[in-house]
Amino acid sequence: MFVTIVENNEISAGYFRLAIHSPELAENTKPGQFIMMKVGDNYDPLLRRPMGIHKISNKDNNPCVELLYQVVGKGTSMMSKMKKGQQVDVLGPFGNGFAIPQNIKIAVFVAGGVGIAPLAMLAEKMVKDATDLKTYLFIGGKSKNDVLCLDDFEKLNTKICIATENGSLGNQGLVTNSVSKFIDQKANGQASFFACGPYQMLKAVSELTAKKNIPCQVSLDRRMACGFGACLGCVVKVTQGNHGSYKNVCTDGPVFDANEICW
Amino acid sequence: MFVTIVENNEISAGYFRLAIHSPELAENTKPGQFIMMKVGDNYDPLLRRPMGIHKISNKDNNPCVELLYQVVGKGTSMMSKMKKGQQVDVLGPFGNGFAIPQNIKIAVFVAGGVGIAPLAMLAEKMVKDATDLKTYLFIGGKSKNDVLCLDDFEKLNTKICIATENGSLGNQGLVTNSVSKFIDQKANGQASFFACGPYQMLKAVSELTAKKNIPCQVSLDRRMACGFGACLGCVVKVTQGNHGSYKNVCTDGPVFDANEICW
Amino acid sequence: MSIEPKKKKINLSVEIAGIQFQNPVLTASGTFGYGMEYTDFIDLNLLGGIVVKGLSIKPSHGNSPPRMVETASGMLNAIGLQNIGVEVFINEKLPLLKKFNANIIVNFFGDTQDEYVLAAERLNDITEIAALEMNISCPNVEKGGMTFGTEPKITEELVRKVRKVTSSPLIVKLSPNVTDIVVMAKAAVNGGADALSIINTLLGMAIDIKTRCPMLANVTGGLSGPAIKPVALRMVWQVAKAVDIPIIGIGGIMNAQDALEFIIAGATAVQVGTANFIDPSISVKIIEGIKNYCQKDKIGDIKDLIGTLRS
Amino acid sequence: MSIEPKKKKINLSVEIAGIQFQNPVLTASGTFGYGMEYTDFIDLNLLGGIVVKGLSIKPSHGNSPPRMVETASGMLNAIGLQNIGVEVFINEKLPLLKKFNANIIVNFFGDTQDEYVLAAERLNDITEIAALEMNISCPNVEKGGMTFGTEPKITEELVRKVRKVTSSPLIVKLSPNVTDIVVMAKAAVNGGADALSIINTLLGMAIDIKTRCPMLANVTGGLSGPAIKPVALRMVWQVAKAVDIPIIGIGGIMNAQDALEFIIAGATAVQVGTANFIDPSISVKIIEGIKNYCQKDKIGDIKDLIGTLRS
Ligand SMILES: Cc1cc2nc3c(=O)[nH]c(=O)nc-3n(C[C@H](O)[C@H](O)[C@H](O)COP(=O)(O)OP(=O)(O)OC[C@H]3O[C@@H](n4cnc5c(N)ncnc54)[C@H](O)[C@@H]3O)c2cc1C
Ligand SMILES: Cc1cc2nc3c(=O)[nH]c(=O)nc-3n(C[C@H](O)[C@H](O)[C@H](O)COP(=O)(O)OP(=O)(O)OC[C@H]3O[C@@H](n4cnc5c(N)ncnc54)[C@H](O)[C@@H]3O)c2cc1C
Ligand SMILES: Cc1cc2nc3c(=O)[nH]c(=O)nc-3n(C[C@H](O)[C@H](O)[C@H](O)COP(=O)(O)O)c2cc1C
Ligand SMILES: Cc1cc2nc3c(=O)[nH]c(=O)nc-3n(C[C@H](O)[C@H](O)[C@H](O)COP(=O)(O)O)c2cc1C
Ligand code: FES
Ligand code: FES
C-alpha cells in the first residue's frame, strides 16, 4: 500500500524519525509489530526493509505511524533522503507484537541503540492501560548520540538507567551490567522484562532473567525477504519442539519469550 | 564529475529540459557532443545514459549546459524526478560533434522528435559564426506535442517546415516526405544537411541527399556502455575499410557523414 | 485498468501435460509457502497455478540461519528445503488449497533416489493435485553432495524411476548449474518428463568482510531474482529449440514484460518466484499485464505467442 | 583521502606466477580497451596490472550490432572479440602502454587450437608483456561452437599446447558456464597453467517484446556486472580450496568491499571489469579502499588476508 511521508527528520546523528500518514496502520498496529518498506523503485535494493513501528501519533489531524531508524546501509541511507510528501510503498503490520501480561506491576525495558524504537510504543500503551505500573528503562549505546527517546520515557515517569560504552552519558560500560545489578538487588517475580537491541545484549538479558525465572520478552532482528511467512529465510532456532526446530521471526515473532530461543 | 542541477522542467508532455551548472562543459562542448549521466546511486540502473548537449547558456551568471530529453524508460523517468540543487554525476563531453563546413551558404536541419536537441545548439553556433547563411529546419514528430524548440529556430530566422504523423501540426505524414520535395525542387550543391532522429528517418534522409550528392551529416543513437571507446558495444557498420568494418559511435561519432554508414 | 470501450476476449489458457491452466502464470516453489500465506494479499482463484514449497517424504528442519542475504538485484537463499513433509501437507494444507481455482502443483525432492520415489508414490493419484514438479537441484546424498540434476545419466534414471510410480503429470525442474542445459533437458525427456521447469537458482555466495564469515551459515546458496533473468531466458530458449515438451519459464520474472520475454523465447507458462516477496500481489498484476499486451498487439490467444522469437 | 595522522605502510604487493604486482587490482580484458582509452581518467601507473582486450592472431571485426544491452544490475555483451590482432597490438599499442608501471597482461584467444598456439608464439618472450591470459570461453570452431572452456579434456590439451610454446607466465581464464568449475580448474592446472582467472561472463539473453527480436544481433551474450558477483565469488572459493596456483577473482567487482570479498574467498588479486564503464577511475578508488580496510583492520600485508574466510 502506498502511504505519504509526513515527516522525516534526523533526531540524532545517523538516526531518523519518519512519520507516515496511514489510518490503517495507526489503527491496527500493536507494539512490537513491524512493516516492510520498499526503498526506491528499482531492483537494487531489491527487497523490502523491515522496520518496527515506533509510535502512533497524530500530525495535523492525520493518523500516523512513526518509525525510528538508524542509517546502517544502502536502504536506510536511501530512506534518510526521502522527503515529506513523497509516497512510499509499505506492507503490514506484520508480526505478533509484545504480549502484555495481565495485572503486571513492574515493567522493565531494556534497549540497545535503535532497539528503543518498539519499546517506546509498548511502554506508552502499558502505562496508559495499567492502573498501578512501575516502569524501568535500561538503555545503552556506544555514546550519548546513540541514546534516544529519553523524553518519551520521562513523560511516563519511568526510572531511567543509562549506560554508554564510551561513558559519554550515564554509566560507562554495557547496559547489561546495570541490568545485572538491578536483577540481583531488586527484581522479583512481579517484574516482566521487555528487551530489544543487538543479539548479544538480548542473549545476556535472557540469561540474567532466566536465572531468576523472571519473564522476559525479546524482539529479534533477522534479515527478511518477505516478512509474512512465505520465504522461511528469517528463522531462529527454538528450544520447543524436536531437536533443531525453527520458528519464523516474521510471523511467530519478532517477539519471543526469551527462554524459547536457542541462544 | 559531480555537477549541480539548475533546472529540470517539463517543456512538453514527456519532454524535459535539464540545465546543469558546469563551466567545464560549457566551455569545452561542441555541437553534437554528448555526456554520460549516472542516474541513481545503485546498480539498477547500472550504466550511464548518453545525452546530447542541447544548449550552452547562462543561468544566474552560472555557465550551464542544457539537455533536452524524452522520457522513454527507467533512466529517463528517474531523470525527470531530479530536482533543482541536486548533484548529478556526469562524464564528458564525448564524441566528435558536427563538422561545420567552411563558407557554407545553406544549412538544412532535419530533426525527428527529440533529435532536435543537438541541432538547436548547432544551428545557433552556425548562424552566429557565418556571415551569410540561409537555414532550413525540417522537423517531424508523432503529434504536435513532439515538435519542440521551434522558437529557438524562429530566433535564427530559419525557414521551418513541420510534419506530424497525425497531422496535428504542419503537414500530415513523415518529415522525410517534405525533405524529399525540398531536395527535388530546391536543394543544390551549396546546401549541407544535418540530421538527428530515428534510424529510419536518418536512413531516408541519407538516401535522398546521396542521390543528389548533397553532403549530409547524421547523428546516431546507439546503446552505450562506456561512451569513451572502451567497450566496443556501440559500433555501427561503415562502408569505409574492408568488408564488415565497424566504427565506434561514441568516439568516431556520434556524427558521421551519411555515406560513411552501411544503412 | 484499461479504459478502452470494447475489449476482445483474449484466451490466456494453456495446456501442459494434459492439464488446462486458465492462464500461464504460476507461482514458484519455495516463494509462495503452501499458498495460504498469500490469501491476505491476492485472490488465489485468479492464478494459473500454485507450486507449493518443496516437500520430502519426511519433514525437514532445513539449514541453520542465517539463510538469506540480498545481492545486487537478487538474493541468495539457503533455506535447505525446510518443509512439513508430504503427509502433513496432504492432511493439513491441501484441504485448504483445493478450494481455489488455481491448479495445485506439488514440488518434491529427496536426499536419495528412494526418497524421491517414496514421495512421488505418496503424492500419486490425489485428484486435488494437478501435477508433480520434481526438483532435481538437490544434493545427492548417495553421491557425496553433487546434485541429482547435474549428471544426465542420473537425471534420466531418477526421472524414470519416479515416472514408473506416478500417473500424475510429471514436471522436471532443471538446475541451471550445468554446462549444457539441453543435455539435461533431453535426459529428463528420455526419463519420461511431461514438461520442464527452467530454471532453479544459480549457486552463489556472499561474504561479510567485517567478520570474514560467509553471509549464509551454509556458505553457499541459491541466487534468484532479476539478476538471473538473462541466464534463465537463454536456457529456456535453448531448450525450447531442442525438445518437444512444454517448458515453464522461471527466473527473475518481476513483471508482465519479463513473463512475455519467456513466452516469446518458448515457454508455455511461467513461474513467479522472488517477486512475490517484494509484491505479494505481483502474479495477478502480471496476468493483467499479459492480457493488456495481447490486447494491444492483437493476439487473441496467448498460445500464438509461444516461441515466436524472430531471429 | 583519510585524515588519520600516522598511517602504517601497508604492503599491497602480491606475486602471481613469479610476477610482482604493486597491488592486487587489475583491469579486466575487454573492459579497458588497450589501456590508453583510460588515460584521461586515471594514472595507469597506479594499477596493479592492465589486461588488454582479447587478441587473436588475425584482427577480427567482431559481431554485428546491437552488441550490448543493460540488464538488472548487469549487462550483456556480444562484442564478438573484435580486436586489432596481435601484430598491430605489438607494434602500435604496446609501445605506448609499456611506459606505465602497471604490469601488462595480454589476453588472447583463437577459433582453433592452432590459432591459440600461433598467438601465444607471437606473444612469447616480449619483455614488456608480464604475462599471457588465455581466454578459453571462445566458440570452438572445430567442435561446432561449444567453447574450449567447457570440456576438461579439451581445456587441458589446449593449455598444454600453449604452455609448450611460451615461456611467459600463463594465466588461464575460466568460463563459468560449466557444471563443475573445479574440474575445469584442475584441467587447466594439469595443462600447465601458472594461475587462473575466474570468471568470464555467464551466457545470457534478452528479448524486446515490442519487436519480438533478441536485444543482441548475436541472440545470446555474456552477462557481467554486480548481478554475477555471487556466482563468481562462489567459484573462486570452490577453486581456491582445490588448487594450489594463484587465482585472480573477477565478476561484478564495483568497489573495495567486493574486491575484499574475493580476496577473503581465496583470490590473490582481482580484476575490475564492467565497473570501469560506469566509473573509469574506479580501479584506483578500489586500491585506496583496500588500503583503508587494511589500515582499519590492522592488516600489514594484503597477503595475510588471502583465503582467510572463516567457516
Ligand atoms: C522486525 C524488525 C524490526 C526492525 N525495526 C527497526 C527499527 O525500528 N529501526 C531500525 O533502525 N532498524 C530496524 N530493524 C533493522 C532494519 O531492518 C535494518 O537496519 C535495515 O534493514 C538495514 O537495511 P540497509 O539497506 O540500510 O542495510 P544493508 O546492510 O545494506 O542491508 C542489506 C540486507 O540486510 C538486511 N539487514 C541489514 N541489517 C539488518 C538488521 N539489523 N535486521 C534485519 N535485516 C537487516 C536488509 O534488510 C537487507 O536485506 C528491524 C529489523 C527487523 C527484522
Ligand atoms: C550520443 C547520444 C545522444 C543522445 N542524446 C539524447 C538527447 O539529447 N535527448 C534524449 O532524449 N535522448 C538522447 N539519447 C537517447 C538516450 O540516451 C536514451 O533515450 C536513454 O538512454 C534511454 O534511457 P532509459 O533508461 O530511459 O531507457 P531504457 O530503455 O530503460 O534503457 C535501457 C538501456 O538502453 C539504452 N537506450 C535506450 N534507448 C536508447 C537510445 N535511443 N539511444 C541510446 N541508448 C538507448 C539506455 O541507455 C540503457 O542502457 C542519446 C543517445 C545517444 C547515443
Ligand atoms: C527462498 C526460496 C526458496 C526456494 N525453494 C525452492 C524449493 O523448495 N523447491 C524448488 O524447486 N525451488 C525453490 N526455489 C527456487 C524458485 O522456485 C525459483 O526456481 C527460483 O527462485 C528462480 O526464480 P525467481 O528468480 O523468480 O525467484 C526457491 C527460491 C527461493 C528464493
Ligand atoms: C564489453 C566486454 C568485453 C569483454 N571482452 C573480453 C575479452 O575480450 N576477453 C576476455 O577474456 N574477457 C572479456 N570480457 C569479460 C571480462 O573480462 C570479465 O571477465 C567479465 O566481464 C566479468 O567481470 P565484470 O563483472 O567485472 O565485468 C568482456 C566483458 C565485457 C563486459
Ligand atoms: S521473512 Fe520470509 S518467512 Fe520470515
Ligand atoms: S560506448 Fe563503449 S565503445 Fe562506444
Coordinates of N, CA and C in Angstrom, one line a residue, chain B residues 107-216:
Chain B
A107 N 22.2 25.7 -44.8 CA 22.3 24.6 -43.9 C 20.8 24.1 -43.7
V108 N 20.7 22.8 -43.9 CA 19.3 22.2 -43.7 C 19.4 21.3 -42.5
F109 N 18.6 21.5 -41.6 CA 18.5 20.7 -40.4 C 17.3 19.8 -40.5
V110 N 17.5 18.5 -40.2 CA 16.3 17.6 -40.2 C 16.3 16.9 -38.9
A111 N 15.1 17.1 -38.2 CA 15.0 16.6 -36.8 C 13.8 15.7 -36.7
G112 N 13.9 14.6 -36.0 CA 12.8 13.7 -35.7 C 12.7 13.8 -34.2
G113 N 11.5 14.3 -33.7 CA 11.3 14.3 -32.2 C 12.4 14.9 -31.4
V114 N 12.9 14.2 -30.4 CA 13.9 14.8 -29.6 C 15.3 14.9 -30.3
G115 N 15.4 14.5 -31.5 CA 16.6 14.6 -32.3 C 16.9 16.1 -32.6
I116 N 15.9 17.0 -32.3 CA 16.2 18.4 -32.4 C 17.2 18.9 -31.4
A117 N 17.4 18.1 -30.3 CA 18.3 18.6 -29.2 C 19.7 19.1 -29.7
P118 N 20.5 18.3 -30.3 CA 21.8 18.8 -30.7 C 21.8 19.8 -31.8
L119 N 20.7 19.7 -32.6 CA 20.6 20.6 -33.8 C 20.4 22.1 -33.4
A120 N 19.7 22.3 -32.3 CA 19.5 23.6 -31.8 C 20.8 24.3 -31.5
M121 N 21.7 23.6 -30.8 CA 23.0 24.2 -30.5 C 23.8 24.4 -31.8
L122 N 23.7 23.4 -32.6 CA 24.5 23.5 -33.9 C 24.0 24.8 -34.7
A123 N 22.7 24.9 -34.9 CA 22.2 26.0 -35.7 C 22.6 27.3 -35.1
E124 N 22.5 27.4 -33.8 CA 22.8 28.7 -33.2 C 24.3 29.1 -33.4
K125 N 25.1 28.1 -33.3 CA 26.6 28.4 -33.5 C 26.8 28.7 -35.0
M126 N 26.2 28.0 -35.9 CA 26.5 28.2 -37.3 C 26.0 29.6 -37.7
V127 N 24.8 30.0 -37.3 CA 24.3 31.3 -37.6 C 25.2 32.4 -37.0
K128 N 25.7 32.2 -35.8 CA 26.5 33.1 -35.2 C 27.8 33.3 -35.9
D129 N 28.4 32.2 -36.3 CA 29.7 32.2 -36.9 C 29.7 32.6 -38.4
A130 N 28.6 32.4 -39.1 CA 28.6 32.6 -40.5 C 28.2 34.0 -40.8
T131 N 28.5 34.4 -42.0 CA 28.1 35.8 -42.4 C 26.8 35.8 -43.2
D132 N 26.6 34.8 -44.0 CA 25.5 34.9 -45.0 C 24.9 33.5 -45.1
L133 N 24.3 33.0 -44.1 CA 23.9 31.6 -44.1 C 22.3 31.5 -44.0
K134 N 21.8 30.8 -45.0 CA 20.4 30.5 -45.0 C 20.1 29.2 -44.3
T135 N 19.2 29.2 -43.4 CA 18.9 27.9 -42.7 C 17.5 27.4 -42.8
Y136 N 17.3 26.1 -43.0 CA 16.0 25.5 -43.1 C 15.9 24.4 -42.0
L137 N 14.8 24.3 -41.4 CA 14.5 23.2 -40.5 C 13.4 22.4 -40.9
F138 N 13.6 21.1 -41.1 CA 12.5 20.1 -41.3 C 12.4 19.3 -40.0
I139 N 11.2 19.5 -39.4 CA 11.1 18.9 -38.1 C 9.8 18.0 -38.1
G140 N 9.9 16.8 -37.6 CA 8.8 15.9 -37.5 C 8.6 15.3 -36.2
G141 N 7.4 14.7 -36.0 CA 7.1 14.0 -34.8 C 5.7 13.3 -34.9
K142 N 5.4 12.5 -33.9 CA 4.1 11.8 -34.0 C 3.0 12.8 -34.0
S143 N 3.0 13.8 -33.0 CA 2.0 14.8 -33.0 C 2.6 16.1 -32.6
K144 N 1.8 17.2 -32.5 CA 2.4 18.5 -32.2 C 3.2 18.5 -30.9
N145 N 2.8 17.7 -30.0 CA 3.4 17.6 -28.7 C 4.9 17.2 -28.8
D146 N 5.2 16.5 -29.9 CA 6.6 16.0 -30.1 C 7.4 17.0 -31.0
V147 N 6.9 18.1 -31.3 CA 7.6 19.1 -32.1 C 8.1 20.2 -31.2
L148 N 9.4 20.2 -31.0 CA 10.0 21.1 -29.9 C 10.9 22.1 -30.5
C149 N 11.2 23.2 -29.7 CA 12.3 24.1 -30.0 C 12.0 25.0 -31.2
L150 N 10.8 25.1 -31.6 CA 10.5 26.0 -32.8 C 11.0 27.4 -32.5
D151 N 10.8 27.9 -31.3 CA 11.2 29.3 -31.0 C 12.7 29.5 -31.2
D152 N 13.5 28.5 -30.8 CA 14.9 28.7 -31.0 C 15.3 28.9 -32.4
F153 N 14.6 28.2 -33.3 CA 14.9 28.4 -34.7 C 14.3 29.6 -35.3
E154 N 13.1 30.0 -34.8 CA 12.5 31.2 -35.2 C 13.4 32.4 -35.0
K155 N 14.0 32.4 -33.8 CA 15.0 33.4 -33.5 C 16.1 33.6 -34.5
L156 N 16.5 32.4 -35.1 CA 17.6 32.4 -36.1 C 17.1 32.7 -37.5
N157 N 15.8 33.1 -37.6 CA 15.2 33.3 -38.9 C 15.3 32.1 -39.8
T158 N 15.2 30.9 -39.2 CA 15.2 29.7 -40.0 C 13.9 29.5 -40.7
K159 N 13.9 29.0 -41.9 CA 12.6 28.6 -42.5 C 12.2 27.2 -42.0
I160 N 11.1 27.1 -41.4 CA 10.7 25.9 -40.7 C 9.6 25.2 -41.4
C161 N 9.8 23.9 -41.6 CA 8.7 23.1 -42.2 C 8.4 21.9 -41.3
I162 N 7.2 21.8 -40.9 CA 6.8 20.9 -39.8 C 5.9 19.7 -40.4
A163 N 6.2 18.5 -40.0 CA 5.3 17.4 -40.4 C 5.0 16.6 -39.1
T164 N 3.7 16.2 -39.0 CA 3.4 15.3 -37.9 C 2.6 14.1 -38.4
E165 N 2.8 13.0 -37.8 CA 2.2 11.8 -38.3 C 0.7 11.9 -38.2
N166 N 0.1 12.5 -37.2 CA -1.3 12.6 -37.1 C -1.9 13.9 -37.6
G167 N -1.0 14.7 -38.2 CA -1.5 16.0 -38.8 C -1.8 17.1 -37.8
S168 N -1.5 16.9 -36.6 CA -1.9 17.9 -35.6 C -1.1 19.2 -35.7
L169 N -0.1 19.2 -36.4 CA 0.7 20.4 -36.7 C 1.4 20.2 -38.0
G170 N 1.4 21.3 -38.9 CA 2.2 21.2 -40.1 C 1.5 20.2 -41.1
N171 N 2.4 19.7 -42.0 CA 1.9 18.7 -42.9 C 1.6 17.3 -42.2
Q172 N 0.7 16.6 -42.7 CA 0.5 15.3 -42.2 C 1.4 14.3 -42.9
G173 N 2.1 13.5 -42.1 CA 3.0 12.5 -42.7 C 4.4 12.6 -42.1
L174 N 5.3 11.9 -42.8 CA 6.7 11.8 -42.3 C 7.4 13.1 -42.8
V175 N 8.3 13.5 -41.9 CA 9.1 14.7 -42.3 C 9.9 14.4 -43.5
T176 N 10.3 13.2 -43.8 CA 11.1 12.9 -44.9 C 10.4 13.1 -46.3
N177 N 9.0 13.1 -46.2 CA 8.3 13.5 -47.4 C 8.6 14.9 -47.8
S178 N 8.5 15.8 -46.8 CA 8.8 17.2 -47.1 C 10.3 17.4 -47.5
V179 N 11.1 16.7 -46.9 CA 12.6 16.8 -47.3 C 12.7 16.4 -48.7
S180 N 12.1 15.3 -49.1 CA 12.2 14.8 -50.4 C 11.8 15.8 -51.5
K181 N 10.6 16.5 -51.2 CA 10.2 17.5 -52.1 C 11.2 18.7 -52.2
F182 N 11.7 19.1 -51.1 CA 12.6 20.2 -51.0 C 13.9 19.9 -51.8
I183 N 14.3 18.6 -51.7 CA 15.5 18.3 -52.4 C 15.3 18.3 -53.9
D184 N 14.2 17.7 -54.3 CA 13.8 17.7 -55.7 C 13.8 19.1 -56.3
Q185 N 13.2 20.0 -55.5 CA 12.9 21.4 -56.1 C 14.0 22.4 -55.8
K186 N 14.6 22.3 -54.7 CA 15.4 23.5 -54.3 C 16.9 23.2 -54.0
A187 N 17.1 22.0 -53.4 CA 18.5 21.8 -52.9 C 19.5 21.7 -54.0
N188 N 20.6 22.2 -53.7 CA 21.7 22.0 -54.7 C 23.1 21.9 -53.9
G189 N 24.1 21.9 -54.7 CA 25.4 21.6 -54.1 C 25.8 22.5 -53.0
Q190 N 25.2 23.7 -52.9 CA 25.6 24.6 -51.9 C 25.1 24.2 -50.5
A191 N 24.1 23.4 -50.5 CA 23.4 23.0 -49.2 C 24.2 21.9 -48.5
S192 N 24.1 21.9 -47.1 CA 24.6 20.8 -46.3 C 23.5 20.4 -45.4
F193 N 23.4 19.1 -45.2 CA 22.3 18.6 -44.3 C 22.9 18.2 -43.0
F194 N 22.1 18.3 -41.9 CA 22.5 17.9 -40.6 C 21.2 17.3 -40.0
A195 N 21.3 16.0 -39.7 CA 20.1 15.3 -39.3 C 20.3 14.5 -38.0
C196 N 19.3 14.5 -37.2 CA 19.3 13.7 -36.0 C 17.8 13.3 -35.7
G197 N 17.7 12.0 -35.4 CA 16.4 11.5 -35.1 C 16.4 10.0 -35.3
P198 N 15.2 9.4 -35.4 CA 15.1 7.9 -35.5 C 15.9 7.3 -36.7
Y199 N 16.4 6.1 -36.5 CA 17.3 5.5 -37.5 C 16.6 5.5 -38.9
Q200 N 15.3 5.2 -39.0 CA 14.7 5.1 -40.3 C 14.6 6.5 -41.0
M201 N 14.5 7.5 -40.2 CA 14.5 8.9 -40.7 C 15.9 9.2 -41.3
L202 N 16.9 8.9 -40.5 CA 18.2 9.2 -40.9 C 18.6 8.5 -42.2
K203 N 18.2 7.2 -42.3 CA 18.4 6.4 -43.4 C 17.7 7.0 -44.7
A204 N 16.5 7.5 -44.5 CA 15.8 8.1 -45.6 C 16.5 9.4 -46.1
V205 N 16.8 10.2 -45.1 CA 17.5 11.5 -45.5 C 18.8 11.2 -46.2
S206 N 19.5 10.2 -45.7 CA 20.8 9.8 -46.3 C 20.6 9.4 -47.7
E207 N 19.6 8.6 -48.0 CA 19.3 8.2 -49.4 C 19.0 9.4 -50.3
L208 N 18.1 10.3 -49.7 CA 17.7 11.4 -50.5 C 18.8 12.4 -50.8
T209 N 19.7 12.6 -49.9 CA 20.8 13.5 -50.1 C 21.9 12.8 -51.0
A210 N 22.1 11.5 -50.8 CA 23.1 10.8 -51.6 C 22.8 10.9 -53.1
K211 N 21.5 10.8 -53.4 CA 21.1 10.8 -54.8 C 21.5 12.1 -55.5
K212 N 21.5 13.2 -54.8 CA 21.9 14.5 -55.3 C 23.3 14.9 -54.9
N213 N 24.0 14.0 -54.3 CA 25.4 14.3 -53.9 C 25.5 15.5 -52.9
I214 N 24.5 15.6 -52.1 CA 24.5 16.7 -51.1 C 25.1 16.2 -49.9
P215 N 26.1 16.9 -49.3 CA 26.7 16.5 -48.1 C 25.7 16.4 -46.9
C216 N 25.8 15.4 -46.2 CA 24.8 15.2 -45.1 C 25.5 14.5 -43.9

